[in-house]
Each structure stands twice: as C-alpha cells, then as structure tokens.
Amino acid sequence: RRFHAQPTACADCGPHLFFHPGGEKGDDALAAAQHGLAAGRIVAIKGIGGFHLSCDASNDAAVNELRRRKGRGGKPFAVMACDLDAVRRYAHVNEDEARVLCGRERPIVLLDRLANVALSESVAPGQAQLGFFLPYSPVHHLLVGERPLVMTSGNRSEEPIVRENAEALDRLSALADAFLLHNRDIHVVCDDSVVRIASGRELPIRRSRGYAPMPVRLPFAGPSVLAVGGELKATFCVTKGTRAYLSQHIGDMENLETLQAFERALAQMRRLFRIDPEAVVCDLHPGYLSTRWAQEFAASSGLPLIQIQHHHAHAASLMAEHGEPPDAQIIAVTFDGTGLGTDGAIWGGEILATGYGSFERLGHLSYVPLPGGDAAIKRPYRTALAHLYAAGIEWKDDLPCVQACPEPERKILNRQLTQRLNSPSTSSAGRLFDAAASLLGIRHEVTYEAQGAMEMEALARRSIDAAEPYGFQIDEQEPFTCNPAPLWKNLIEGIRQRIATPILAARFHQTIAHLIAECCLKARARTGLNTVGLTGGVFQNVLLLDLAQTALNKEGFRVLTHRIVPPNDGGLALGQAAAGRAYASKMQRPSS
C-alpha cells in the first residue's frame, strides 16, 4: 500500500514547488529559495511534517534576526547539513553518532562542536554541542548545499507547528521573508526528533518524527487506556493488547492552540489503530491543562479517571520500555524539575521503590522554599539564595548569585523566605542544578528550560577526570533526606579560593553522582532491591548519567537507563499508561 506518500511521483501531477513572493515554480522556486538563503534572508520551508524556518547557519546577522523574530532567547537551533562529511567539518562524529545521523529516522543528534568553525556562535550560544541532522525529504535534498542551514520549527513561540500554505502565509509572515511551498497536504504534524548518544546508545531527548508512533511492547496485557501526559513536552499514549503507541511531540500544553493540536493527533491515532480506551490516565496536578482535559473527557465518555503521581509515572515509563515483568520492583532515582507530590509539595529529587501499581518514597533531596514559585525557575539566582538560606549560609556580596540579585529584591526575597510567603517547598534536583549554576556565576537568568544546567555540564566536561566529589549530608529518617548544605559550603570555599569554574562544576557533578550511589545503597539495604532506574529530565545530562551509572555498577547494581522514550516529560505518558493499566486491572478484578 502506498497510502499518501508516493516515492515515484508523476511529472505532470506533482508534487510542485512554488516560491512566494515572486511566484517562481519548480526548479526556479528552488533556486529562488537558495538565492534568498545565501543573501541572508529567512525562508519558511514546507516539509513533510510541517514548516521549518531556515537561514544560513554561518550568517551571524541572519541567525540573530531569526532568534529575535521568533523570541527564541538563547535556546539552541538545529542545523541541517547535506551529508556526513559536511557535519564532520563542524563537529566531532564518532561511529555511533554517525550510525544514528545516517539512520532512517534522521533525528537531530547533539554532537561535540569543533573549535573555530565557520558557524555563527548564535546557533547554540554557551553550548559545547551542536544539534545536526541530515536531509530526510526530497525538498531538503534538493535545497541544502555546501552551506549548512538553521532549521527550526515553523511556529511562533509556544504555538504548534504550521502545516498549511495559507496558514503559513498568515502566521509566519512576521517571521519569514519568503516561503518555499509545495502542493502536498500535511495530514499529521510531526516535529523533528532529538537524541544524544550515551555509552554508545541512543538517549532520546524528543521522540517524534521517525520514531512515533512505533509501538513500545508492554510486558503485560490489560485494558486499553488513554494517558494524556503532563504539561511540558506533551505526548499522549494509547494502549492495545501488549502495545503502547506513544504520540509524536506535541509541545507544551499551555494554550488553546496546543490543546487543539493534541486533539487532532489523538483523533488520528485512535482512528489509525482502532482504539477505544476503557480508562483515562493523567497527572495529579490539578492545574495542568492535560489534567483538566482528561477530567472532562472521562466524564463525558463515562470512563474511569486514574491519576498517577508524576515521578511514579517516570519510573513506570523506564520499567515499561525495558520490559520489566508485571510484579517487578526497582529503586527509581527520579530527578527532574517539577512534579506534584502526594504531600502537596513540589517533588523532583526522589528515591522511590517502585512497581507498576504502587510506589514508596524511600528518600529525597531536602525541601527548600522556592520564592515566587515559577519566577524563581526563570531567575536561578533566586533559587541559589533560597538554597543558601536553607543551609544557614549568609548572603555575602562576594558570591555571584548575591551580586546578581539587586539589593531591593534581596530584601523582598528574605521576607518571603523568613515568612514563607509564596514560597512553596520543593525537593527538585532541577532546581539544585539551577542553584549551582548561579552560585558558580554560570547563569543567573534563563530563557529556556535547563539552560543553566546545560551550560554547567558543558563546562564540567573539561575537568571531570581530575575532579573529586564533595560531601553531602544524608539525614537518617523515613524517608531519608539528602541535605546539600556541605556541598554549598565547599563550593563557596572553592569560589573564594579562586578555583576555576570548570573544576567546581565538575566537582558538583561528581558529588551528585556519588550521592545517587550512596542513596541507592541505603535503598538496597532497606528493600533488598538491586535494580536501579535513572529517570527524569535531569538525566538528559549525559555527563551525570555516565558518572552515576559507573558509580552504581561499581556497587553491583543492575542499572536501567532510557533508550526508547525520553527521560523527560516526553516519556511521561508511557509510564502513565503502564501504571494506569495496572491500576485499571485492579479495579476490574472481582473482589473475593
């Protein structure tokens, strides 16, 4: 069956390319687009899963203008090169990375950049890696020449990707100078996939084009469920028999446009696989748009609604992709930014004993007040000051995070922290990394998620082999708590001794990896479990992932890491589906 894609196309019927403005067609349209890109223009290009916004990746002015128009802040752009040899002129490519770059999925692969290459520094400011991918559609093969092109999603910030010609001319007119269009309809919008290579294997960062909706085989059958994911990096999952179908990346569920894209994708997936869910699964957080949608859908459909704690879902996703049996239990180290806990606090630095149908919180990072809530996430110096406050460390002017905070704001923060005004408690590992990045003077304000942590990882890689870990206090109780006060004191001493920032960043990473191993030893002593799963968005950090895995292997643990779905919230829906199916099976089981 050929369906919609016809590899051998009729010369008369199309597909046809045309350029706007100007009206050029066919080869002339292609030449006009190439000329515009070479002249520094921004061109919107219609592909097979939506539009890209493109410019010459070596042209500083064009890259900066694209960044300005799109409101991209400092978030890295992906770059498309014509072939593998072209990629190697700009980045280190090992055998495993080459295999993935050239594979049929054609994802964006994050590669270590070469020094002094002829690419704009604004492509990936402050990053040691570049995201490269190769052409995957006929129009890309025809368009991309010796000059690599920035290729970023064709949308305004926080909106779904544009897919129709008229829609593009309307919504992208303020972003693009010109348009390369064709007459094929895009029925399913699909963003580009992103991967890193860890220990020779793929670590998905965004699972979308080329991978979705290829099924994940579940280790047990059960009722069909619909899991709607979380709020950030939203995906959904539907199950049938022993297969789980995870959707393409949809985006952050923060507006009506993204919700409508979610509904279109869900309708297409249900129709394609003929799935009628018997239960609906969502996150515990009542403020998520996905949670509210699930509640309304379940009520209108007469289906049971199952709510799964955020970090339990992360752990279940890892178990499901590894095919752990229905009665399996693992120690799950679940480190991420934000997830509502069962006690009403914001979790994110969790050591869990987890199965599909239940979990126990064995330990966690100590609670720290988060002044201003989400405002502190965008200003990591606030998180750093909160951590110093919780550790009983004075805010002295020689510390970078103190210098970054204006004096009037410091007074407000101090009042918030002492009186606990709008300062929810969090055990978040993501916020721990933010605090360290600000304390070390790496990043005080962010324009995208985990910016400070990514820049700190890039610095730490330079000195990791010579770095020794610092201490970390573990308070014996149930659940046990991990107090970072000794770490902050050691880092501050290093700052005052003028130890180089890359060395301090490396010592921070070594400390967290050794803390993970120590926590898992405590968990094994309490539970007898010997399998550890590393999950949550913090484990997108390949340096930390490798260090933690090495430390755990030395202690004789069996270690599970993500290879099929992302460790971040893009994999959450799979875990919700697996855990939700376990809960649904309990609900269906007749009482004795």
Coordinates of C-alpha atoms in Angstrom, one line a residue:
R1 CA 0.0 0.0 0.0
R2 CA 1.3 3.4 -0.9
F3 CA -1.1 5.5 1.1
H4 CA -0.4 9.2 0.8
A5 CA 3.4 9.1 0.2
Q6 CA 4.3 8.2 -3.4
P7 CA 8.1 7.8 -3.8
T8 CA 7.7 7.8 -7.6
A9 CA 5.7 10.9 -8.4
C10 CA 4.1 11.9 -11.7
A11 CA 5.9 14.7 -13.6
D12 CA 2.5 16.2 -14.5
C13 CA 0.6 15.8 -11.3
G14 CA 3.3 16.8 -8.9
P15 CA 4.2 17.5 -6.2
H16 CA 5.0 21.0 -7.3
L17 CA 7.2 23.6 -5.6
F18 CA 6.5 27.3 -5.8
F19 CA 8.1 30.4 -4.2
H20 CA 6.4 33.4 -2.5
P21 CA 6.8 36.2 -3.2
G22 CA 7.7 36.1 -6.8
G23 CA 5.6 33.1 -8.0
E24 CA 8.5 31.1 -9.3
K25 CA 7.7 27.4 -9.8
G26 CA 9.7 24.1 -9.9
D27 CA 13.4 24.5 -10.3
D28 CA 13.1 28.2 -10.4
A29 CA 11.3 28.2 -7.0
L30 CA 14.2 26.1 -5.5
A31 CA 16.8 28.4 -7.0
A32 CA 14.9 31.5 -5.6
A33 CA 14.9 29.9 -2.1
Q34 CA 18.6 29.1 -2.3
H35 CA 19.4 32.6 -3.5
G36 CA 17.4 34.1 -0.7
L37 CA 19.1 32.0 2.0
A38 CA 22.6 32.9 0.6
A39 CA 21.6 36.5 0.7
G40 CA 20.8 36.3 4.4
R41 CA 17.0 36.0 4.2
I42 CA 14.8 33.9 6.4
V43 CA 12.8 31.4 4.4
A44 CA 9.8 29.3 5.6
I45 CA 10.1 25.8 4.0
K46 CA 7.3 23.3 3.8
G47 CA 8.5 19.8 4.6
I48 CA 6.6 16.6 5.2
G49 CA 5.6 17.1 8.9
G50 CA 5.2 20.9 8.9
F51 CA 7.2 24.1 8.2
H52 CA 10.7 25.0 9.1
L53 CA 12.1 28.5 9.5
S54 CA 15.5 28.4 7.8
C55 CA 18.6 30.7 7.3
D56 CA 22.3 30.4 6.5
A57 CA 23.9 28.9 9.7
S58 CA 27.1 30.8 9.1
N59 CA 25.5 34.2 8.8
D60 CA 25.5 35.9 12.2
A61 CA 23.0 38.6 11.2
A62 CA 20.5 36.2 9.8
V63 CA 20.7 33.8 12.8
N64 CA 20.4 36.6 15.2
E65 CA 17.4 38.1 13.3
L66 CA 15.7 34.7 13.3
R67 CA 16.3 34.4 17.0
R68 CA 14.9 37.9 17.6
R69 CA 11.8 37.4 15.4
K70 CA 10.9 34.1 16.9
G71 CA 11.6 35.2 20.5
R72 CA 13.9 32.2 20.9
G73 CA 16.1 33.7 23.6
G74 CA 19.3 31.6 23.9
K75 CA 17.8 28.2 23.0
P76 CA 20.0 26.4 20.5
F77 CA 19.0 26.0 16.9
A78 CA 19.3 22.7 14.9
V79 CA 21.4 22.7 11.8
M80 CA 20.9 20.6 8.6
A81 CA 24.0 19.7 6.6
C82 CA 24.0 18.0 3.2
D83 CA 25.9 14.9 4.3
L84 CA 28.0 13.3 6.9
D85 CA 31.3 14.8 5.6
A86 CA 29.8 18.2 5.9
V87 CA 28.8 17.6 9.5
R88 CA 32.3 16.5 10.3
R89 CA 33.6 19.9 9.3
Y90 CA 31.8 21.4 12.3
A91 CA 31.5 18.7 15.0
H92 CA 33.1 15.5 16.3
V93 CA 31.2 12.5 15.0
N94 CA 32.1 9.0 16.3
E95 CA 30.9 5.7 14.9
D96 CA 27.7 5.5 17.0
E97 CA 26.7 9.1 16.2
A98 CA 27.3 8.6 12.5
R99 CA 25.1 5.5 12.6
V100 CA 22.2 7.4 14.2
L101 CA 22.7 10.5 11.9
C102 CA 22.5 8.3 8.8
G103 CA 19.8 6.1 10.1
R104 CA 16.4 6.0 8.5
E105 CA 14.9 8.0 11.4
R106 CA 17.2 11.0 10.7
P107 CA 16.9 12.6 14.1
I108 CA 18.8 15.7 15.3
V109 CA 21.9 14.4 17.0
L110 CA 23.7 16.5 19.7
L111 CA 27.4 16.5 18.8
D112 CA 30.5 18.0 20.4
R113 CA 31.4 21.1 18.4
L114 CA 34.8 21.7 16.9
A115 CA 36.7 24.8 17.8
N116 CA 36.8 27.8 15.4
V117 CA 34.3 26.6 12.9
A118 CA 32.6 28.8 10.3
L119 CA 29.2 28.7 12.0
S120 CA 27.5 31.6 13.8
E121 CA 28.1 31.5 17.6
S122 CA 24.4 32.4 17.9
V123 CA 23.4 29.0 16.6
A124 CA 24.0 27.5 20.1
P125 CA 25.3 30.2 22.4
G126 CA 27.1 28.9 25.5
Q127 CA 26.9 25.3 24.4
A128 CA 29.6 22.7 23.9
Q129 CA 27.4 20.8 21.5
L130 CA 25.6 21.4 18.2
G131 CA 22.4 19.7 17.0
F132 CA 23.0 18.4 13.5
F133 CA 20.7 16.4 11.2
L134 CA 20.7 15.3 7.6
P135 CA 18.1 15.8 4.9
Y136 CA 15.1 13.5 5.2
S137 CA 12.7 14.7 2.5
P138 CA 13.2 15.3 -1.2
V139 CA 12.9 19.1 -0.8
H140 CA 15.7 19.1 1.8
H141 CA 18.0 17.0 -0.5
L142 CA 17.4 19.5 -3.3
L143 CA 17.8 22.6 -1.2
V144 CA 20.7 22.0 1.2
G145 CA 24.1 22.5 -0.4
E146 CA 27.6 23.1 1.0
R147 CA 26.3 25.7 3.4
P148 CA 24.6 24.2 6.5
L149 CA 21.2 25.7 7.2
V150 CA 19.5 26.5 10.5
M151 CA 16.2 24.5 10.6
T152 CA 13.9 25.4 13.4
S153 CA 10.2 24.6 13.8
G154 CA 7.9 26.9 11.8
N155 CA 5.8 28.4 14.6
R156 CA 5.7 31.3 17.0
S157 CA 7.0 30.5 20.5
E158 CA 4.6 28.2 22.4
E159 CA 2.4 27.5 19.4
P160 CA 2.1 24.3 17.3
I161 CA 3.9 24.0 14.0
V162 CA 2.2 25.4 11.0
R163 CA 1.1 22.8 8.4
E164 CA -0.9 24.5 5.7
N165 CA 0.2 27.0 3.0
A166 CA -2.5 29.7 3.7
E167 CA -1.8 29.3 7.5
A168 CA 1.9 29.8 6.9
L169 CA 1.5 32.9 4.8
D170 CA -0.7 34.3 7.6
R171 CA 1.0 33.1 10.8
L172 CA 4.6 33.2 9.7
S173 CA 4.6 36.4 7.7
A174 CA 6.2 38.3 10.5
L175 CA 8.9 35.6 10.9
A176 CA 9.9 34.8 7.4
D177 CA 11.0 36.9 4.4
A178 CA 10.0 34.3 1.9
F179 CA 8.3 30.9 1.5
L180 CA 9.1 27.7 -0.3
L181 CA 5.8 25.9 -0.6
H182 CA 4.5 22.7 -2.3
N183 CA 1.1 21.3 -3.1
R184 CA 1.1 18.2 -0.9
D185 CA -1.1 18.3 2.1
I186 CA 0.4 17.6 5.5
H187 CA -2.1 15.4 7.4
V188 CA 0.0 14.8 10.5
V189 CA 2.2 17.5 12.0
C190 CA 5.4 16.0 13.4
D191 CA 8.4 17.8 14.9
D192 CA 12.0 16.6 14.4
S193 CA 13.3 14.1 16.9
V194 CA 16.3 14.9 19.1
V195 CA 18.8 12.3 20.6
R196 CA 22.1 12.2 22.4
I197 CA 24.5 9.3 22.5
A198 CA 25.3 7.9 25.9
S199 CA 27.5 4.8 26.3
G200 CA 27.2 4.1 22.6
R201 CA 23.4 4.0 22.6
E202 CA 20.6 6.5 21.8
L203 CA 19.3 8.6 24.6
P204 CA 16.1 10.2 23.3
I205 CA 15.5 13.9 24.2
R206 CA 12.5 14.3 21.9
R207 CA 10.8 11.3 20.4
S208 CA 8.8 12.4 17.3
R209 CA 9.4 12.1 13.6
G210 CA 10.9 8.8 12.6
Y211 CA 10.1 7.1 15.9
A212 CA 6.5 7.9 16.7
P213 CA 4.1 6.1 16.6
M214 CA 6.2 3.0 16.5
P215 CA 4.9 0.9 19.4
V216 CA 6.6 0.1 22.7
R217 CA 5.9 -3.5 23.6
L218 CA 4.5 -3.8 27.1
P219 CA 5.3 -6.7 29.3
F220 CA 1.7 -7.4 30.2
A221 CA -1.7 -7.2 28.6
G222 CA -4.6 -5.3 30.0
P223 CA -7.4 -2.9 29.3
S224 CA -6.9 -0.2 26.6
V225 CA -6.1 3.1 28.3
L226 CA -5.5 6.7 27.1
A227 CA -2.7 8.5 29.0
V228 CA -2.5 12.3 28.4
G229 CA 1.0 13.0 29.7
G230 CA 1.9 16.2 31.6
E231 CA 2.2 19.8 30.7
L232 CA 5.7 20.3 29.3
K233 CA 6.9 18.3 26.2
A234 CA 3.5 16.8 26.0
T235 CA 2.8 13.5 24.3
F236 CA -0.1 11.1 24.8
C237 CA -0.2 7.3 24.8
V238 CA -2.9 4.8 23.9
T239 CA -2.6 1.0 24.5
K240 CA -4.0 -2.0 22.8
G241 CA -3.1 -5.5 23.8
T242 CA 0.6 -5.6 24.6
R243 CA 1.4 -2.5 22.6
A244 CA 1.7 1.1 23.7
Y245 CA 1.5 3.8 21.0
L246 CA 3.2 7.0 22.1
S247 CA 2.4 10.1 20.1
Q248 CA 4.8 12.5 18.4
H249 CA 6.0 15.5 20.4
I250 CA 3.1 18.0 20.6
G251 CA 4.6 20.8 22.7
D252 CA 3.9 22.5 26.0
M253 CA 0.2 22.2 26.9
E254 CA -0.2 25.9 27.9
N255 CA -2.6 27.3 25.3
L256 CA -5.7 26.5 23.2
E257 CA -3.7 26.0 20.0
T258 CA -1.6 23.2 21.5
L259 CA -4.7 21.6 23.0
Q260 CA -6.3 21.6 19.6
A261 CA -3.2 20.0 18.1
F262 CA -3.3 17.4 20.8
E263 CA -7.0 16.6 20.0
R264 CA -6.2 16.3 16.3
A265 CA -3.3 14.0 16.9
L266 CA -5.3 11.9 19.3
A267 CA -8.3 11.5 16.9
Q268 CA -5.9 10.4 14.1
M269 CA -4.1 7.9 16.4
R270 CA -7.3 6.4 17.7
R271 CA -8.6 6.1 14.1
L272 CA -5.4 4.6 12.8
F273 CA -5.1 1.9 15.5
R274 CA -8.9 1.5 16.1
I275 CA -8.6 2.1 19.9
D276 CA -11.4 2.8 22.2
P277 CA -10.0 3.5 25.7
E278 CA -11.5 1.9 28.7
A279 CA -9.9 4.3 31.1
V280 CA -8.2 7.7 31.1
V281 CA -4.9 8.4 32.9
C282 CA -3.5 11.8 33.8
D283 CA -1.1 13.5 36.3
L284 CA -2.1 14.5 39.9
H285 CA -1.5 18.2 39.2
P286 CA -4.9 19.9 39.0
G287 CA -3.5 23.0 37.2
Y288 CA -2.3 21.1 34.1
L289 CA -4.3 21.7 31.0
S290 CA -3.9 18.0 30.2
T291 CA -5.4 17.0 33.6
R292 CA -8.4 19.2 33.1
W293 CA -8.9 17.9 29.6
A294 CA -8.7 14.3 30.9
Q295 CA -11.2 15.0 33.6
E296 CA -13.7 16.4 31.1
F297 CA -13.1 13.7 28.6
A298 CA -13.5 10.9 31.2
A299 CA -16.7 12.5 32.5
S300 CA -18.2 13.0 29.0
S301 CA -17.3 9.5 27.9
G302 CA -18.3 7.7 31.1
L303 CA -14.8 6.3 31.6
P304 CA -12.9 5.9 34.9
L305 CA -10.2 8.5 35.5
I306 CA -6.9 7.4 37.1
Q307 CA -4.4 9.9 38.3
I308 CA -0.7 8.8 38.6
Q309 CA 1.9 10.7 40.7
H310 CA 4.4 12.4 38.4
H311 CA 7.6 10.6 39.5
H312 CA 5.8 7.2 39.7
A313 CA 4.9 7.7 36.0
H314 CA 8.6 8.5 35.1
A315 CA 9.7 5.3 36.8
A316 CA 7.0 3.2 35.2
S317 CA 8.0 4.5 31.8
L318 CA 11.5 3.3 32.3
M319 CA 10.3 -0.1 33.5
A320 CA 7.9 -0.4 30.6
E321 CA 10.5 0.3 27.9
H322 CA 12.8 -2.3 29.4
G323 CA 10.0 -4.9 29.6
E324 CA 10.2 -5.4 33.3
P325 CA 7.6 -8.0 34.4
P326 CA 4.3 -7.1 36.0
D327 CA 5.4 -7.9 39.5
A328 CA 8.8 -6.2 39.2
Q329 CA 10.1 -3.7 41.7
I330 CA 13.0 -1.3 41.2
I331 CA 14.8 1.5 43.0
A332 CA 13.9 4.6 40.9
V333 CA 16.2 7.6 41.1
T334 CA 13.7 10.2 39.7
F335 CA 15.4 13.6 39.3
D336 CA 13.6 16.4 37.4
G337 CA 12.3 19.9 37.7
T338 CA 8.8 19.8 38.9
G339 CA 6.1 17.3 39.8
L340 CA 3.3 17.5 42.4
G341 CA 3.9 15.1 45.3
T342 CA 1.4 13.3 47.4
D343 CA 2.1 15.6 50.3
G344 CA 1.3 18.7 48.2
A345 CA 4.9 19.8 47.9
I346 CA 6.9 20.1 44.6
W347 CA 8.9 16.9 44.2
G348 CA 11.9 16.4 41.9
G349 CA 14.7 14.7 43.8
E350 CA 13.2 11.3 44.6
I351 CA 14.4 7.9 45.6
L352 CA 11.5 5.5 45.1
A353 CA 10.8 1.8 45.5
T354 CA 8.5 1.4 42.5
G355 CA 6.3 -1.2 40.8
Y356 CA 3.7 -0.5 38.1
G357 CA 0.8 -0.4 40.5
S358 CA 2.4 1.3 43.6
F359 CA 5.4 3.1 44.9
E360 CA 7.1 4.0 48.2
R361 CA 9.1 7.2 48.8
L362 CA 12.4 6.0 50.4
G363 CA 14.3 9.2 50.3
H364 CA 14.5 12.7 48.7
L365 CA 16.5 15.8 48.5
S366 CA 15.8 18.2 51.4
Y367 CA 12.9 20.6 51.0
V368 CA 13.9 24.1 50.1
P369 CA 11.5 27.1 49.8
L370 CA 11.1 28.4 46.2
P371 CA 10.5 32.1 46.5
G372 CA 8.0 33.3 43.9
G373 CA 7.4 29.8 42.6
D374 CA 7.8 29.8 38.8
A375 CA 9.5 33.2 38.9
A376 CA 12.5 31.5 40.7
I377 CA 12.7 29.0 37.8
K378 CA 13.3 31.8 35.4
R379 CA 15.8 33.5 37.7
P380 CA 18.1 30.9 39.1
Y381 CA 19.8 33.4 41.4
R382 CA 16.6 33.3 43.5
T383 CA 16.9 29.5 43.8
A384 CA 20.5 29.8 44.8
L385 CA 19.7 32.3 47.5
A386 CA 16.9 30.1 48.8
H387 CA 19.3 27.1 49.0
L388 CA 21.9 29.3 50.9
Y389 CA 19.1 30.4 53.2
A390 CA 18.0 26.8 53.9
A391 CA 21.6 25.9 54.6
G392 CA 22.1 28.7 57.0
I393 CA 24.7 30.4 54.8
E394 CA 24.9 34.2 54.8
W395 CA 24.3 36.1 51.6
K396 CA 27.7 37.8 51.2
D397 CA 28.5 40.2 48.3
D398 CA 31.4 38.1 47.0
L399 CA 29.1 35.4 45.8
P400 CA 28.0 35.6 42.2
C401 CA 24.3 34.7 42.9
V402 CA 24.2 37.5 45.5
Q403 CA 25.7 40.0 43.1
A404 CA 23.1 39.1 40.5
C405 CA 20.2 40.0 42.8
P406 CA 19.5 43.7 43.2
E407 CA 19.5 44.9 46.8
P408 CA 15.8 45.8 46.9
E409 CA 14.9 42.3 45.6
R410 CA 17.1 40.7 48.2
K411 CA 15.1 42.3 50.9
I412 CA 11.9 41.0 49.4
L413 CA 13.3 37.5 49.0
N414 CA 14.5 37.5 52.6
R415 CA 11.0 38.5 53.8
Q416 CA 9.4 35.8 51.5
L417 CA 11.7 33.1 52.9
T418 CA 11.5 34.0 56.6
Q419 CA 7.7 34.3 56.5
R420 CA 7.2 31.6 53.8
L421 CA 5.2 34.0 51.6
N422 CA 4.5 32.5 48.1
S423 CA 7.4 30.1 48.7
P424 CA 6.3 26.5 48.0
S425 CA 8.5 23.7 49.3
T426 CA 10.5 21.7 46.7
S427 CA 12.8 18.8 46.6
S428 CA 13.7 19.4 43.0
A429 CA 17.0 18.2 41.6
G430 CA 16.5 20.5 38.6
R431 CA 16.4 23.5 41.0
L432 CA 19.5 22.2 42.7
F433 CA 21.3 22.4 39.3
D434 CA 19.9 25.8 38.7
A435 CA 21.2 27.0 42.1
A436 CA 24.7 25.6 41.4
A437 CA 24.8 27.3 38.0
S438 CA 24.0 30.6 39.6
L439 CA 26.3 30.2 42.6
L440 CA 29.2 29.5 40.2
G441 CA 28.3 32.5 38.1
I442 CA 27.4 30.5 35.0
R443 CA 23.8 31.5 34.5
H444 CA 21.6 33.8 36.6
E445 CA 18.6 34.1 34.3
V446 CA 17.3 31.6 31.8
T447 CA 15.3 31.9 28.6
Y448 CA 14.6 28.2 28.2
E449 CA 14.3 25.1 30.4
A450 CA 17.6 23.8 32.0
Q451 CA 19.7 26.5 30.3
G452 CA 22.0 26.9 33.3
A453 CA 22.3 23.1 33.8
M454 CA 23.3 22.6 30.2
E455 CA 25.9 25.3 30.3
M456 CA 27.3 24.0 33.6
E457 CA 27.5 20.5 32.1
A458 CA 29.5 21.9 29.1
L459 CA 32.0 23.5 31.5
A460 CA 32.2 20.4 33.8
R461 CA 33.2 18.1 30.9
R462 CA 36.5 20.0 30.5
S463 CA 37.7 19.0 34.0
I464 CA 35.7 15.9 35.0
D465 CA 38.6 13.5 35.1
A466 CA 40.6 15.5 37.7
A467 CA 37.6 16.4 39.9
E468 CA 36.9 14.8 43.3
P469 CA 33.4 14.8 44.9
Y470 CA 32.4 16.9 47.8
G471 CA 30.4 15.7 50.8
F472 CA 26.6 15.6 51.1
Q473 CA 24.7 15.1 54.4
I474 CA 22.1 12.3 54.5
D475 CA 19.8 12.5 57.5
E476 CA 18.6 9.1 58.8
Q477 CA 14.8 9.0 58.9
E478 CA 12.0 7.6 56.9
P479 CA 12.1 8.8 54.2
F480 CA 15.7 9.8 54.5
T481 CA 16.6 13.3 53.3
C482 CA 19.7 14.5 51.4
N483 CA 20.9 17.9 52.7
P484 CA 23.1 19.8 50.3
A485 CA 24.5 22.2 52.9
P486 CA 28.0 20.7 53.0
L487 CA 28.1 20.9 49.2
W488 CA 27.3 24.6 49.1
K489 CA 29.9 25.3 51.8
N490 CA 32.6 23.5 49.8
L491 CA 31.6 25.3 46.6
I492 CA 31.7 28.7 48.3
E493 CA 35.1 27.9 49.7
G494 CA 36.3 27.0 46.2
I495 CA 34.9 30.2 44.8
R496 CA 36.8 32.2 47.5
Q497 CA 40.0 30.2 46.7
R498 CA 39.5 31.2 43.1
I499 CA 39.4 27.6 41.9
A500 CA 38.4 27.6 38.2
T501 CA 34.7 27.4 37.5
P502 CA 35.0 24.2 35.2
I503 CA 36.7 22.4 38.1
L504 CA 33.9 23.4 40.6
A505 CA 31.3 22.4 38.1
A506 CA 32.9 19.0 37.6
R507 CA 33.1 18.5 41.4
F508 CA 29.4 19.3 41.6
H509 CA 28.6 16.6 39.1
Q510 CA 30.9 14.1 40.8
T511 CA 29.1 14.9 44.1
I512 CA 25.6 14.3 42.7
A513 CA 26.7 11.0 41.1
H514 CA 28.2 9.7 44.4
L515 CA 25.2 10.9 46.3
I516 CA 23.0 8.8 43.9
A517 CA 25.1 5.7 44.6
E518 CA 25.0 6.3 48.3
C519 CA 21.2 6.7 48.3
C520 CA 20.8 3.5 46.3
L521 CA 23.0 1.6 48.8
K522 CA 20.6 2.8 51.6
A523 CA 17.6 1.8 49.5
R524 CA 19.0 -1.6 48.8
A525 CA 19.7 -2.2 52.5
R526 CA 16.1 -1.3 53.3
T527 CA 14.3 -3.1 50.4
G528 CA 16.7 -5.8 49.1
L529 CA 16.2 -4.5 45.6
N530 CA 19.2 -4.5 43.3
T531 CA 17.9 -2.9 40.1
V532 CA 18.2 0.9 39.8
G533 CA 16.4 3.1 37.2
L534 CA 17.7 6.5 36.4
T535 CA 14.9 8.7 35.0
G536 CA 13.6 12.2 34.9
G537 CA 14.7 15.2 32.9
V538 CA 17.9 15.7 34.9
F539 CA 19.2 12.5 33.3
Q540 CA 19.3 14.2 29.9
N541 CA 22.7 15.3 31.3
V542 CA 24.9 12.6 29.7
L543 CA 27.8 13.5 32.0
L544 CA 25.8 12.9 35.1
L545 CA 24.2 9.8 33.6
D546 CA 27.6 8.3 32.8
L547 CA 29.1 9.2 36.2
A548 CA 26.1 7.8 38.1
Q549 CA 25.9 4.6 36.1
T550 CA 29.6 4.0 36.6
A551 CA 29.3 4.5 40.4
L552 CA 26.3 2.2 40.6
N553 CA 27.9 -0.5 38.5
K554 CA 30.9 -0.5 40.9
E555 CA 28.4 -1.3 43.7
G556 CA 27.0 -4.2 41.8
F557 CA 23.7 -2.7 40.8
R558 CA 21.8 -3.5 37.6
V559 CA 21.2 -0.1 36.1
L560 CA 18.3 0.8 33.7
T561 CA 18.5 4.0 31.6
H562 CA 16.3 5.3 28.8
R563 CA 16.8 4.1 25.3
I564 CA 13.3 4.2 23.7
V565 CA 11.5 7.1 25.3
P566 CA 12.9 10.3 26.8
P567 CA 13.7 10.6 30.5
N568 CA 12.0 14.0 30.5
D569 CA 8.2 14.6 30.4
G570 CA 8.1 13.4 26.8
G571 CA 8.1 9.9 28.2
L572 CA 5.6 10.5 30.9
A573 CA 2.6 9.3 29.0
L574 CA 4.1 5.8 28.6
G575 CA 4.6 5.5 32.3
Q576 CA 1.1 6.8 33.0
A577 CA -0.3 4.2 30.6
A578 CA 1.7 1.3 32.1
A579 CA 0.9 2.3 35.7
G580 CA -2.7 3.2 34.8
R581 CA -3.2 -0.2 33.2
A582 CA -2.0 -1.8 36.4
Y583 CA -4.5 0.3 38.5
A584 CA -7.3 -0.4 35.9
S585 CA -6.7 -4.1 36.1
K586 CA -7.0 -3.9 39.9
M587 CA -10.3 -2.0 39.5
Q588 CA -11.6 -4.7 37.1
R589 CA -10.6 -7.6 39.3
P590 CA -13.6 -9.1 41.2
S591 CA -13.3 -8.9 45.0
S592 CA -13.1 -12.2 46.8

